[in-house]
Short mmCIF file of C-alpha atoms in Angstrom, two decimals:
data_model
loop_
_atom_site.label_atom_id
_atom_site.label_comp_id
_atom_site.label_asym_id
_atom_site.label_seq_id
_atom_site.Cartn_x
_atom_site.Cartn_y
_atom_site.Cartn_z
CA MET A 1 66.90 133.74 107.15
CA VAL A 2 63.77 134.65 105.20
CA LEU A 3 63.45 136.17 101.78
CA ALA A 4 61.32 139.53 101.72
CA LYS A 5 60.78 142.70 99.82
CA VAL A 6 61.13 146.12 101.35
CA VAL A 7 57.62 147.66 101.09
CA GLY A 8 57.61 150.49 103.55
CA THR A 9 58.98 152.43 106.51
CA VAL A 10 57.99 153.28 110.04
CA VAL A 11 58.57 156.44 111.84
CA SER A 12 58.66 156.76 115.63
CA THR A 13 59.49 159.60 117.88
CA ASN A 14 58.57 158.02 121.23
CA LYS A 15 60.74 154.89 121.33
CA GLU A 16 63.28 152.98 123.51
CA PRO A 17 66.44 155.20 123.55
CA LYS A 18 68.67 152.44 122.36
CA ILE A 19 67.02 152.33 118.98
CA GLU A 20 67.43 156.08 118.20
CA GLY A 21 68.80 156.65 114.69
CA ILE A 22 68.00 153.26 113.42
CA LYS A 23 65.95 152.93 110.19
CA PHE A 24 62.87 150.75 110.40
CA LEU A 25 61.71 149.10 107.27
CA ILE A 26 58.47 147.10 106.63
CA LEU A 27 59.21 143.83 104.92
CA GLU A 28 56.69 141.57 103.12
CA LYS A 29 57.75 137.94 103.12
CA ILE A 30 57.90 136.56 99.59
CA ASP A 31 57.59 133.07 98.12
CA PRO A 32 60.76 132.42 96.20
CA LYS A 33 58.92 130.03 93.80
CA THR A 34 56.61 132.92 92.46
CA MET A 35 58.46 135.98 93.95
CA LYS A 36 54.98 137.02 95.05
CA GLY A 37 54.41 138.68 98.48
CA LEU A 38 52.80 136.45 101.14
CA LYS A 39 50.91 139.29 102.90
CA ASP A 40 52.95 138.58 105.98
CA TYR A 41 54.85 141.65 107.33
CA VAL A 42 57.58 142.24 109.72
CA VAL A 43 59.38 145.52 110.86
CA ALA A 44 63.13 145.09 110.39
CA MET A 45 66.19 147.18 111.39
CA ASP A 46 68.34 147.92 108.42
CA SER A 47 72.01 147.14 108.59
CA VAL A 48 72.84 147.12 104.85
CA GLY A 49 71.26 150.26 103.41
CA ALA A 50 68.31 148.49 101.82
CA GLY A 51 65.79 150.49 99.84
CA GLN A 52 62.05 150.45 98.74
CA GLY A 53 61.36 147.50 96.48
CA GLU A 54 64.58 145.64 96.99
CA ILE A 55 64.70 141.88 97.76
CA VAL A 56 66.49 141.20 100.89
CA PHE A 57 66.82 138.49 103.50
CA TYR A 58 66.74 139.17 107.21
CA ALA A 59 67.79 137.29 110.32
CA SER A 60 65.39 136.80 113.27
CA GLY A 61 65.58 136.56 117.05
CA SER A 62 69.00 136.88 118.83
CA SER A 63 70.74 136.47 115.53
CA SER A 64 69.37 139.77 114.50
CA ARG A 65 71.57 141.47 117.03
CA MET A 66 74.72 140.18 115.50
CA THR A 67 75.22 143.07 113.09
CA ARG A 68 77.25 146.31 113.73
CA VAL A 69 73.98 148.36 113.69
CA THR A 70 71.92 146.21 116.06
CA GLU A 71 74.33 144.95 118.62
CA GLY A 72 72.83 145.13 122.23
CA LYS A 73 69.59 146.68 120.76
CA PRO A 74 66.09 145.26 121.23
CA SER A 75 66.04 143.88 117.63
CA ASP A 76 64.22 140.82 116.58
CA ALA A 77 64.63 141.24 112.84
CA ALA A 78 67.51 142.82 110.92
CA ILE A 79 68.21 142.85 107.23
CA THR A 80 71.57 141.24 106.67
CA ALA A 81 71.71 141.13 102.75
CA ILE A 82 70.29 142.51 99.62
CA VAL A 83 69.77 139.88 97.13
CA ASP A 84 71.29 139.93 93.69
CA ASN A 85 70.19 136.59 92.42
CA ILE A 86 67.96 133.69 93.35
CA GLU A 87 68.33 130.31 91.82
CA LEU A 88 65.68 127.58 92.21
CA ASP A 89 66.00 124.09 90.91
CA GLY A 90 68.75 125.20 88.63
CA SER A 91 66.83 128.17 87.04
CA LEU A 92 67.45 131.88 87.82
CA VAL A 93 64.11 133.12 89.25
CA TYR A 94 65.33 136.54 90.30
CA SER A 95 68.06 138.90 89.24
CA LYS A 96 68.36 142.35 90.71
CA GLU A 97 69.73 143.55 87.59
CA ARG A 98 66.94 142.42 85.47
CA GLY A 99 64.15 142.53 88.08
CA ASP A 100 61.59 139.68 88.51
CA MET A 101 61.85 137.01 85.85
CA MET B 1 59.31 143.70 115.25
CA VAL B 2 55.66 143.39 114.63
CA LEU B 3 53.07 146.29 114.28
CA ALA B 4 50.17 146.02 116.71
CA LYS B 5 47.55 148.15 118.38
CA VAL B 6 47.20 148.48 122.05
CA VAL B 7 43.73 146.98 122.89
CA GLY B 8 43.75 146.22 126.56
CA THR B 9 45.44 145.57 129.95
CA VAL B 10 46.15 142.64 132.14
CA VAL B 11 46.28 142.91 135.99
CA SER B 12 47.96 140.30 138.20
CA THR B 13 48.66 140.16 141.94
CA ASN B 14 50.26 136.71 142.04
CA LYS B 15 53.14 136.86 139.73
CA GLU B 16 56.83 136.23 139.41
CA PRO B 17 58.50 138.87 141.79
CA LYS B 18 60.74 140.15 139.01
CA ILE B 19 57.95 141.58 137.10
CA GLU B 20 56.31 143.61 139.99
CA GLY B 21 55.55 147.15 138.83
CA ILE B 22 55.54 146.51 135.26
CA LYS B 23 52.61 147.40 133.01
CA PHE B 24 51.17 144.50 130.88
CA LEU B 25 49.34 145.51 127.68
CA ILE B 26 47.32 143.41 125.50
CA LEU B 27 48.31 144.01 121.69
CA GLU B 28 46.43 142.93 118.63
CA LYS B 29 48.74 142.53 115.70
CA ILE B 30 47.67 144.52 112.66
CA ASP B 31 47.96 144.19 108.95
CA PRO B 32 49.91 147.39 107.78
CA LYS B 33 48.22 147.22 104.38
CA THR B 34 44.76 147.56 105.89
CA MET B 35 45.52 148.68 109.30
CA LYS B 36 42.92 146.11 110.55
CA GLY B 37 43.47 143.93 113.53
CA LEU B 38 44.49 140.32 112.92
CA LYS B 39 42.61 138.75 115.93
CA ASP B 40 46.14 137.61 117.08
CA TYR B 41 46.95 138.89 120.50
CA VAL B 42 50.04 139.02 122.72
CA VAL B 43 50.70 140.34 126.13
CA ALA B 44 53.66 142.82 126.10
CA MET B 45 55.62 144.65 128.72
CA ASP B 46 55.60 148.51 128.11
CA SER B 47 58.86 150.34 128.03
CA VAL B 48 57.66 153.52 126.31
CA GLY B 49 54.46 154.58 128.00
CA ALA B 50 52.09 153.40 125.24
CA GLY B 51 48.35 153.93 125.68
CA GLN B 52 45.01 152.36 124.79
CA GLY B 53 44.44 152.55 120.87
CA GLU B 54 47.88 153.54 120.03
CA ILE B 55 49.82 151.79 117.07
CA VAL B 56 53.18 150.39 118.30
CA PHE B 57 55.79 147.88 117.35
CA TYR B 58 57.17 145.30 119.84
CA ALA B 59 60.20 143.15 120.01
CA SER B 60 59.93 139.38 120.71
CA GLY B 61 62.08 136.78 122.42
CA SER B 62 65.38 137.59 124.13
CA SER B 63 65.35 140.93 122.30
CA SER B 64 62.49 142.09 124.36
CA ARG B 65 64.85 141.97 127.46
CA MET B 66 67.08 144.73 125.81
CA THR B 67 65.19 147.68 127.29
CA ARG B 68 65.67 149.48 130.48
CA VAL B 69 62.35 148.24 131.87
CA THR B 70 62.72 144.62 130.96
CA GLU B 71 66.38 143.78 131.59
CA GLY B 72 66.76 140.57 133.29
CA LYS B 73 63.06 139.94 133.46
CA PRO B 74 61.05 137.06 132.14
CA SER B 75 59.82 139.13 129.11
CA ASP B 76 59.24 137.64 125.71
CA ALA B 77 57.46 140.70 124.29
CA ALA B 78 58.26 144.43 124.86
CA ILE B 79 56.84 147.55 123.17
CA THR B 80 59.80 149.47 121.93
CA ALA B 81 58.23 152.16 119.85
CA ILE B 82 54.98 154.17 119.54
CA VAL B 83 54.39 154.62 115.91
CA ASP B 84 53.96 158.10 114.33
CA ASN B 85 53.76 157.20 110.63
CA ILE B 86 53.56 154.24 108.39
CA GLU B 87 54.42 154.47 104.67
CA LEU B 88 53.72 151.54 102.34
CA ASP B 89 54.59 151.56 98.69
CA GLY B 90 55.23 155.27 98.78
CA SER B 91 51.88 156.17 100.42
CA LEU B 92 51.22 157.26 103.93
CA VAL B 93 48.77 154.65 105.28
CA TYR B 94 48.71 155.74 108.86
CA SER B 95 49.68 158.96 110.68
CA LYS B 96 49.22 159.18 114.44
CA GLU B 97 48.14 162.75 114.17
CA ARG B 98 45.52 162.21 111.72
CA GLY B 99 44.53 158.61 112.71
CA ASP B 100 43.83 155.79 110.19
CA MET B 101 43.85 157.02 106.67
CA MET C 1 53.59 136.68 126.91
CA VAL C 2 50.43 134.72 125.92
CA LEU C 3 47.18 134.29 127.83
CA ALA C 4 46.14 130.79 128.53
CA LYS C 5 44.03 128.52 130.79
CA VAL C 6 45.52 125.89 132.99
CA VAL C 7 43.73 122.71 131.76
CA GLY C 8 45.89 119.64 132.91
CA THR C 9 49.15 118.27 134.18
CA VAL C 10 51.80 116.03 132.82
CA VAL C 11 53.64 113.55 135.04
CA SER C 12 57.07 112.14 134.11
CA THR C 13 59.51 109.71 136.01
CA ASN C 14 62.09 109.38 133.27
CA LYS C 15 63.30 112.97 132.68
CA GLU C 16 66.20 115.30 132.43
CA PRO C 17 67.60 115.48 136.07
CA LYS C 18 67.73 119.29 136.01
CA ILE C 19 63.82 119.41 135.82
CA GLU C 20 63.25 117.15 138.88
CA GLY C 21 60.65 118.50 141.28
CA ILE C 22 59.21 120.97 138.80
CA LYS C 23 55.43 120.98 138.15
CA PHE C 24 54.36 120.70 134.41
CA LEU C 25 51.06 122.16 133.58
CA ILE C 26 49.28 121.94 130.34
CA LEU C 27 48.01 125.26 129.13
CA GLU C 28 45.42 126.08 126.42
CA LYS C 29 45.98 129.39 124.79
CA ILE C 30 42.81 131.55 124.91
CA ASP C 31 41.41 134.31 122.77
CA PRO C 32 41.03 137.31 125.20
CA LYS C 33 38.13 138.67 123.07
CA THR C 34 35.92 135.53 123.67
CA MET C 35 37.97 133.99 126.67
CA LYS C 36 37.52 130.75 124.63
CA GLY C 37 40.38 128.12 124.27
CA LEU C 38 42.11 127.95 120.94
CA LYS C 39 42.78 124.22 121.04
CA ASP C 40 46.43 125.16 120.97
CA TYR C 41 48.38 123.63 123.83
CA VAL C 42 51.79 123.94 125.59
CA VAL C 43 53.39 122.38 128.51
CA ALA C 44 54.67 125.11 130.82
CA MET C 45 56.73 124.99 134.11
CA ASP C 46 55.01 126.66 136.96
CA SER C 47 56.68 129.39 138.95
CA VAL C 48 53.66 130.92 140.59
CA GLY C 49 51.57 128.12 142.01
CA ALA C 50 48.84 128.21 139.29
CA GLY C 51 45.99 125.76 139.62
CA GLN C 52 43.50 123.93 137.40
CA GLY C 53 41.20 126.32 135.48
CA GLU C 54 43.10 129.48 136.25
CA ILE C 55 43.88 132.10 133.65
CA VAL C 56 47.58 132.89 133.48
CA PHE C 57 50.19 134.15 131.14
CA TYR C 58 53.31 132.57 130.31
CA ALA C 59 56.76 133.59 128.93
CA SER C 60 58.37 131.64 125.95
CA GLY C 61 61.82 130.82 124.88
CA SER C 62 65.03 132.04 126.98
CA SER C 63 62.78 134.47 128.81
CA SER C 64 61.14 131.43 130.41
CA ARG C 65 64.33 130.63 132.25
CA MET C 66 64.31 134.07 133.99
CA THR C 67 62.34 132.89 137.02
CA ARG C 68 63.60 131.56 140.38
CA VAL C 69 62.11 128.03 139.42
CA THR C 70 63.29 127.71 135.93
CA GLU C 71 66.87 129.37 135.96
CA GLY C 72 69.32 127.28 134.04
CA LYS C 73 66.81 124.62 133.22
CA PRO C 74 65.64 123.40 129.75
CA SER C 75 62.44 125.45 129.95
CA ASP C 76 60.81 127.07 126.96
CA ALA C 77 57.62 128.06 128.74
CA ALA C 78 57.08 129.25 132.20
CA ILE C 79 53.94 130.65 133.75
CA THR C 80 54.79 134.07 135.17
CA ALA C 81 51.53 135.39 136.36
CA ILE C 82 48.09 134.37 137.42
CA VAL C 83 45.59 136.79 135.93
CA ASP C 84 43.18 138.85 138.06
CA ASN C 85 41.60 141.08 135.44
CA ILE C 86 41.63 141.47 131.63
CA GLU C 87 40.26 144.70 130.26
CA LEU C 88 39.86 144.95 126.49
CA ASP C 89 38.71 148.07 124.73
CA GLY C 90 37.75 149.65 128.03
CA SER C 91 35.61 146.82 129.25
CA LEU C 92 36.40 144.22 131.75
CA VAL C 93 36.33 140.88 129.87
CA TYR C 94 37.54 138.69 132.80
CA SER C 95 37.68 138.95 136.50
CA LYS C 96 39.14 136.14 138.47
CA GLU C 97 36.83 136.99 141.40
CA ARG C 98 33.73 136.77 139.26
CA GLY C 99 34.84 134.25 136.55
CA ASP C 100 34.17 134.73 132.88
CA MET C 101 32.04 137.70 132.06
CA MET D 1 65.64 120.58 113.85
CA VAL D 2 63.57 120.48 110.71
CA LEU D 3 63.89 118.19 107.66
CA ALA D 4 64.19 120.07 104.37
CA LYS D 5 65.49 119.67 100.68
CA VAL D 6 68.11 121.99 99.30
CA VAL D 7 66.21 123.69 96.38
CA GLY D 8 68.23 126.75 95.51
CA THR D 9 70.82 129.34 96.29
CA VAL D 10 70.85 133.04 97.12
CA VAL D 11 73.68 135.29 95.97
CA SER D 12 74.38 138.66 97.67
CA THR D 13 76.99 141.27 97.14
CA ASN D 14 75.85 143.99 99.58
CA LYS D 15 75.60 142.24 102.86
CA GLU D 16 76.56 142.37 106.51
CA PRO D 17 80.42 141.92 106.49
CA LYS D 18 80.31 139.07 108.97
CA ILE D 19 78.62 136.86 106.48
CA GLU D 20 81.01 137.38 103.69
CA GLY D 21 82.21 133.99 102.19
CA ILE D 22 79.21 131.96 103.56
CA LYS D 23 76.98 130.01 101.17
CA PHE D 24 73.31 130.64 101.44
CA LEU D 25 71.05 127.77 100.38
CA ILE D 26 67.30 127.92 99.96
CA LEU D 27 65.61 125.01 101.70
CA GLU D 28 61.97 123.83 101.26
CA LYS D 29 60.64 122.08 104.43
CA ILE D 30 59.42 118.55 103.77
CA ASP D 31 56.77 116.31 105.20
CA PRO D 32 58.76 113.08 106.35
CA LYS D 33 55.70 111.03 105.80
CA THR D 34 55.35 111.77 102.16
CA MET D 35 58.86 113.34 101.54
CA LYS D 36 56.95 116.07 99.65
CA GLY D 37 57.87 119.76 99.88
CA LEU D 38 55.58 121.91 101.96
CA LYS D 39 56.08 125.25 100.02
CA ASP D 40 57.56 126.72 103.08
CA TYR D 41 61.03 128.11 102.47
CA VAL D 42 63.98 129.26 104.60
CA VAL D 43 67.47 130.61 103.69
CA ALA D 44 70.09 128.68 105.61
CA MET D 45 73.94 128.99 106.03
CA ASP D 46 75.68 125.79 105.02
CA SER D 47 78.12 124.26 107.51
CA VAL D 48 78.28 120.77 105.98
CA GLY D 49 78.62 121.25 102.29
CA ALA D 50 75.08 120.28 101.31
CA GLY D 51 74.20 120.33 97.59
CA GLN D 52 71.20 120.89 95.33
CA GLY D 53 68.45 118.28 95.85
CA GLU D 54 69.86 116.79 99.22
CA ILE D 55 67.79 116.07 102.21
CA VAL D 56 69.12 117.82 105.15
CA PHE D 57 68.05 119.10 108.63
CA TYR D 58 68.82 122.56 109.89
CA ALA D 59 68.99 124.17 113.37
CA SER D 60 67.05 127.57 113.96
CA GLY D 61 67.54 130.46 116.16
CA SER D 62 70.55 130.92 118.41
CA SER D 63 71.33 127.21 117.96
CA SER D 64 72.24 127.85 114.38
CA ARG D 65 75.34 129.81 115.58
CA MET D 66 76.80 126.77 117.32
CA THR D 67 78.63 125.44 114.20
CA ARG D 68 82.24 126.29 113.15
CA VAL D 69 80.99 128.28 110.22
CA THR D 70 78.28 130.32 111.80
CA GLU D 71 79.68 131.13 115.22
CA GLY D 72 79.08 134.86 116.17
CA LYS D 73 77.38 135.46 112.79
CA PRO D 74 73.84 136.79 112.37
CA SER D 75 72.49 133.24 111.41
CA ASP D 76 69.12 132.10 112.34
CA ALA D 77 69.14 128.79 110.25
CA ALA D 78 72.15 126.61 109.58
CA ILE D 79 72.31 123.19 108.01
CA THR D 80 73.88 120.82 110.49
CA ALA D 81 73.44 117.38 108.75
CA ILE D 82 72.88 115.79 105.37
CA VAL D 83 70.54 112.97 105.84
CA ASP D 84 71.27 109.43 104.84
CA ASN D 85 68.19 107.52 106.13
CA ILE D 86 64.85 108.35 107.53
CA GLU D 87 62.84 105.76 109.25
CA LEU D 88 59.19 106.26 110.14
CA ASP D 89 57.05 103.92 112.10
CA GLY D 90 59.57 101.16 111.46
CA SER D 91 59.84 101.60 107.72
CA LEU D 92 62.65 103.16 105.75
CA VAL D 93 60.90 106.15 104.01
CA TYR D 94 64.10 107.74 102.56
CA SER D 95 67.58 106.45 101.78
CA LYS D 96 70.04 108.82 100.16
CA GLU D 97 71.59 105.98 98.31
CA ARG D 98 68.38 104.93 96.62
CA GLY D 99 66.52 108.30 96.58
CA ASP D 100 62.95 108.70 97.69
CA MET D 101 61.13 105.41 98.33
CA MET E 1 57.37 122.46 126.06
CA VAL E 2 55.40 120.49 123.49
CA LEU E 3 53.80 117.03 123.65
CA ALA E 4 54.81 114.72 120.94
CA LYS E 5 55.14 110.98 119.89
CA VAL E 6 58.41 109.43 118.88
CA VAL E 7 57.60 108.20 115.29
CA GLY E 8 61.02 107.78 113.77
CA THR E 9 64.73 108.24 113.35
CA VAL E 10 67.12 110.05 111.14
CA VAL E 11 70.54 108.85 110.32
CA SER E 12 73.42 111.14 109.02
CA THR E 13 77.08 110.57 108.26
CA ASN E 14 78.00 113.91 107.07
CA LYS E 15 77.06 116.31 109.88
CA GLU E 16 78.45 119.17 112.01
CA PRO E 17 81.12 117.48 114.19
CA LYS E 18 79.68 118.66 117.52
CA ILE E 19 76.61 116.48 117.03
CA GLU E 20 78.57 113.23 116.47
CA GLY E 21 77.10 110.42 118.60
CA ILE E 22 73.79 112.06 119.27
CA LYS E 23 70.58 110.21 118.39
CA PHE E 24 68.08 112.05 116.18
CA LEU E 25 64.45 111.22 116.76
CA ILE E 26 61.55 112.39 114.55
CA LEU E 27 58.65 113.55 116.73
CA GLU E 28 55.04 114.25 115.61
CA LYS E 29 53.38 116.85 117.88
CA ILE E 30 50.05 115.50 119.38
CA ASP E 31 46.80 117.14 120.55
CA PRO E 32 46.56 116.22 124.16
CA LYS E 33 42.76 116.29 123.95
CA THR E 34 42.58 113.42 121.39
CA MET E 35 46.17 112.13 121.71
CA LYS E 36 46.15 112.25 117.87
CA GLY E 37 49.13 113.24 115.80
CA LEU E 38 49.00 116.64 114.26
CA LYS E 39 51.04 115.74 111.12
CA ASP E 40 53.59 118.41 112.35
CA TYR E 41 57.09 117.03 112.74
CA VAL E 42 60.34 117.92 114.36
CA VAL E 43 63.74 116.32 114.67
CA ALA E 44 64.88 116.26 118.21
CA MET E 45 68.06 115.26 120.04
CA ASP E 46 67.44 112.67 122.68
CA SER E 47 68.62 113.25 126.17
CA VAL E 48 66.41 110.71 128.08
CA GLY E 49 66.47 107.51 125.93
CA ALA E 50 63.12 107.76 124.48
CA GLY E 51 61.93 105.04 122.21
CA GLN E 52 59.74 104.45 119.26
CA GLY E 53 56.02 105.18 120.01
CA GLU E 54 56.60 106.97 123.39
CA ILE E 55 54.89 110.12 124.36
CA VAL E 56 57.45 112.74 125.33
CA PHE E 57 57.82 116.43 125.66
CA TYR E 58 60.60 118.43 124.22
CA ALA E 59 62.17 121.89 124.83
CA SER E 60 62.67 124.17 121.83
CA GLY E 61 65.15 126.95 121.15
CA SER E 62 68.30 127.82 123.34
CA SER E 63 66.42 125.85 126.14
CA SER E 64 67.02 122.68 124.23
CA ARG E 65 70.88 123.16 124.88
CA MET E 66 70.30 123.09 128.67
CA THR E 67 70.70 119.16 129.03
CA ARG E 68 73.78 117.18 129.63
CA VAL E 69 73.57 115.71 126.06
CA THR E 70 72.97 118.99 124.18
CA GLU E 71 75.09 121.56 125.94
CA GLY E 72 77.03 123.78 123.53
CA LYS E 73 75.55 121.97 120.56
CA PRO E 74 73.49 123.27 117.63
CA SER E 75 70.34 121.86 119.04
CA ASP E 76 66.92 123.60 118.71
CA ALA E 77 64.78 120.67 120.02
CA ALA E 78 65.63 118.29 122.75
CA ILE E 79 63.51 115.56 124.48
CA THR E 80 63.61 116.24 128.09
CA ALA E 81 60.89 113.92 129.45
CA ILE E 82 59.15 110.66 128.63
CA VAL E 83 55.65 111.08 129.70
CA ASP E 84 53.91 108.68 132.17
CA ASN E 85 50.47 110.44 132.68
CA ILE E 86 48.56 113.24 131.22
CA GLU E 87 45.55 114.53 133.08
CA LEU E 88 43.12 117.01 131.20
CA ASP E 89 40.18 118.74 132.90
CA GLY E 90 40.49 116.24 135.82
CA SER E 91 40.51 113.08 133.74
CA LEU E 92 43.38 110.77 132.87
CA VAL E 93 43.67 110.98 129.09
CA TYR E 94 46.93 108.99 128.72
CA SER E 95 48.80 106.56 130.93
CA LYS E 96 52.13 104.99 129.64
CA GLU E 97 51.20 101.88 131.54
CA ARG E 98 47.86 101.34 129.85
CA GLY E 99 48.44 103.15 126.62
CA ASP E 100 45.96 105.71 124.93
CA MET E 101 42.75 105.88 126.93
#
């Protein structure tokens, strides 16, 4: 899975019928060392109710279809967790409660 | 999924029989922050009737075979949505109606 | 799928039995804008009879196993079409009949 | 598979139900020649009890779901081995017992 | 598939039970034009008895599980052929018998 920040949304009227009603979020991958965005973006389906600005991780490829929301759908990226804490080399580098550290 | 712009078409007579009758579009990936092309191209099968110049997103890998058009076919990229609006950090950065902003 | 040029061949005697009798071609990915090679190579199984110097596109991953030639085989890249024409931004940038333009 | 070092952990309360109870480790890919980190990170599910600082390899994509821990789960990266020894060009470049060499 | 050179081995005692008894080789991807290593490494399962210094190609992703050795196992890279000859643009650039050319 890859760590990323929810930075936006995509709206589409004309789309493959199977993905009607799904929320499409734009994620920017982040470097966990600095918690900075990497200017590398992906559109992911949301299966956990993630919101703008939240740190998440998402699953790619066929694995992204293993959630209740994405099963059988043409999904190649699905958010599977909203991150509470990230610990690197024994130090807390991110805490959702306290924001970036 | 990845955001991209439809920039061209590919025509092939001599091809795997399973993909007869499918439209092959050339997509250029875009940076949603600037809406500029990234000079990174992919050939995608079209399942939504996308046209030249439109902003779309496409699904990669086995997920690209989860549409009515691509099921069971040797597809590793399929357009699954024509994009109406892109919102980044709370601002509308693209609106199909109004073009790039 | 990715656009590429057939630039070579690989011969192997000692190989996984399932891929006996299959032709392995070396492809160099190309930039459709310039039609130049990107010095990025892949070995693909051939399902359409592609020859040296031809422009093709190939399917990657599990999708590459969806052809008559590659079904059930350890293939992660299969040529699925020989390209006749490429049109970019409304202009013909490649025509097989006439060569690079 | 890719060689990497366990450098951290991710904790998430709000996640896809299927991945409840799984441990998420942050891995930094390493260059086996220098054994240095490549500043390229991935979040992997742990199926072997790997710990902070250990050298491991992980499987990506659908292959990451072929372990007892990850079967049927939205996993695109799973640690499948803790590395004891790495030999490159006939020399031992890493030994778990002795640490980096 | 990707061309690579066998440059090392990985030994692991503590690993996913399904991959007991499999040989893990470190491959360095090569540029077929120069036959030089690209300093890009992958750990592959061996299904063809490849040895140190040999030029091989390997299959990635789910395709790497389509060999007798890797079926059903958490493999995302498997050597499927030991290369005898590579021909580029009509010239023999590698011959196993004669070594690099």
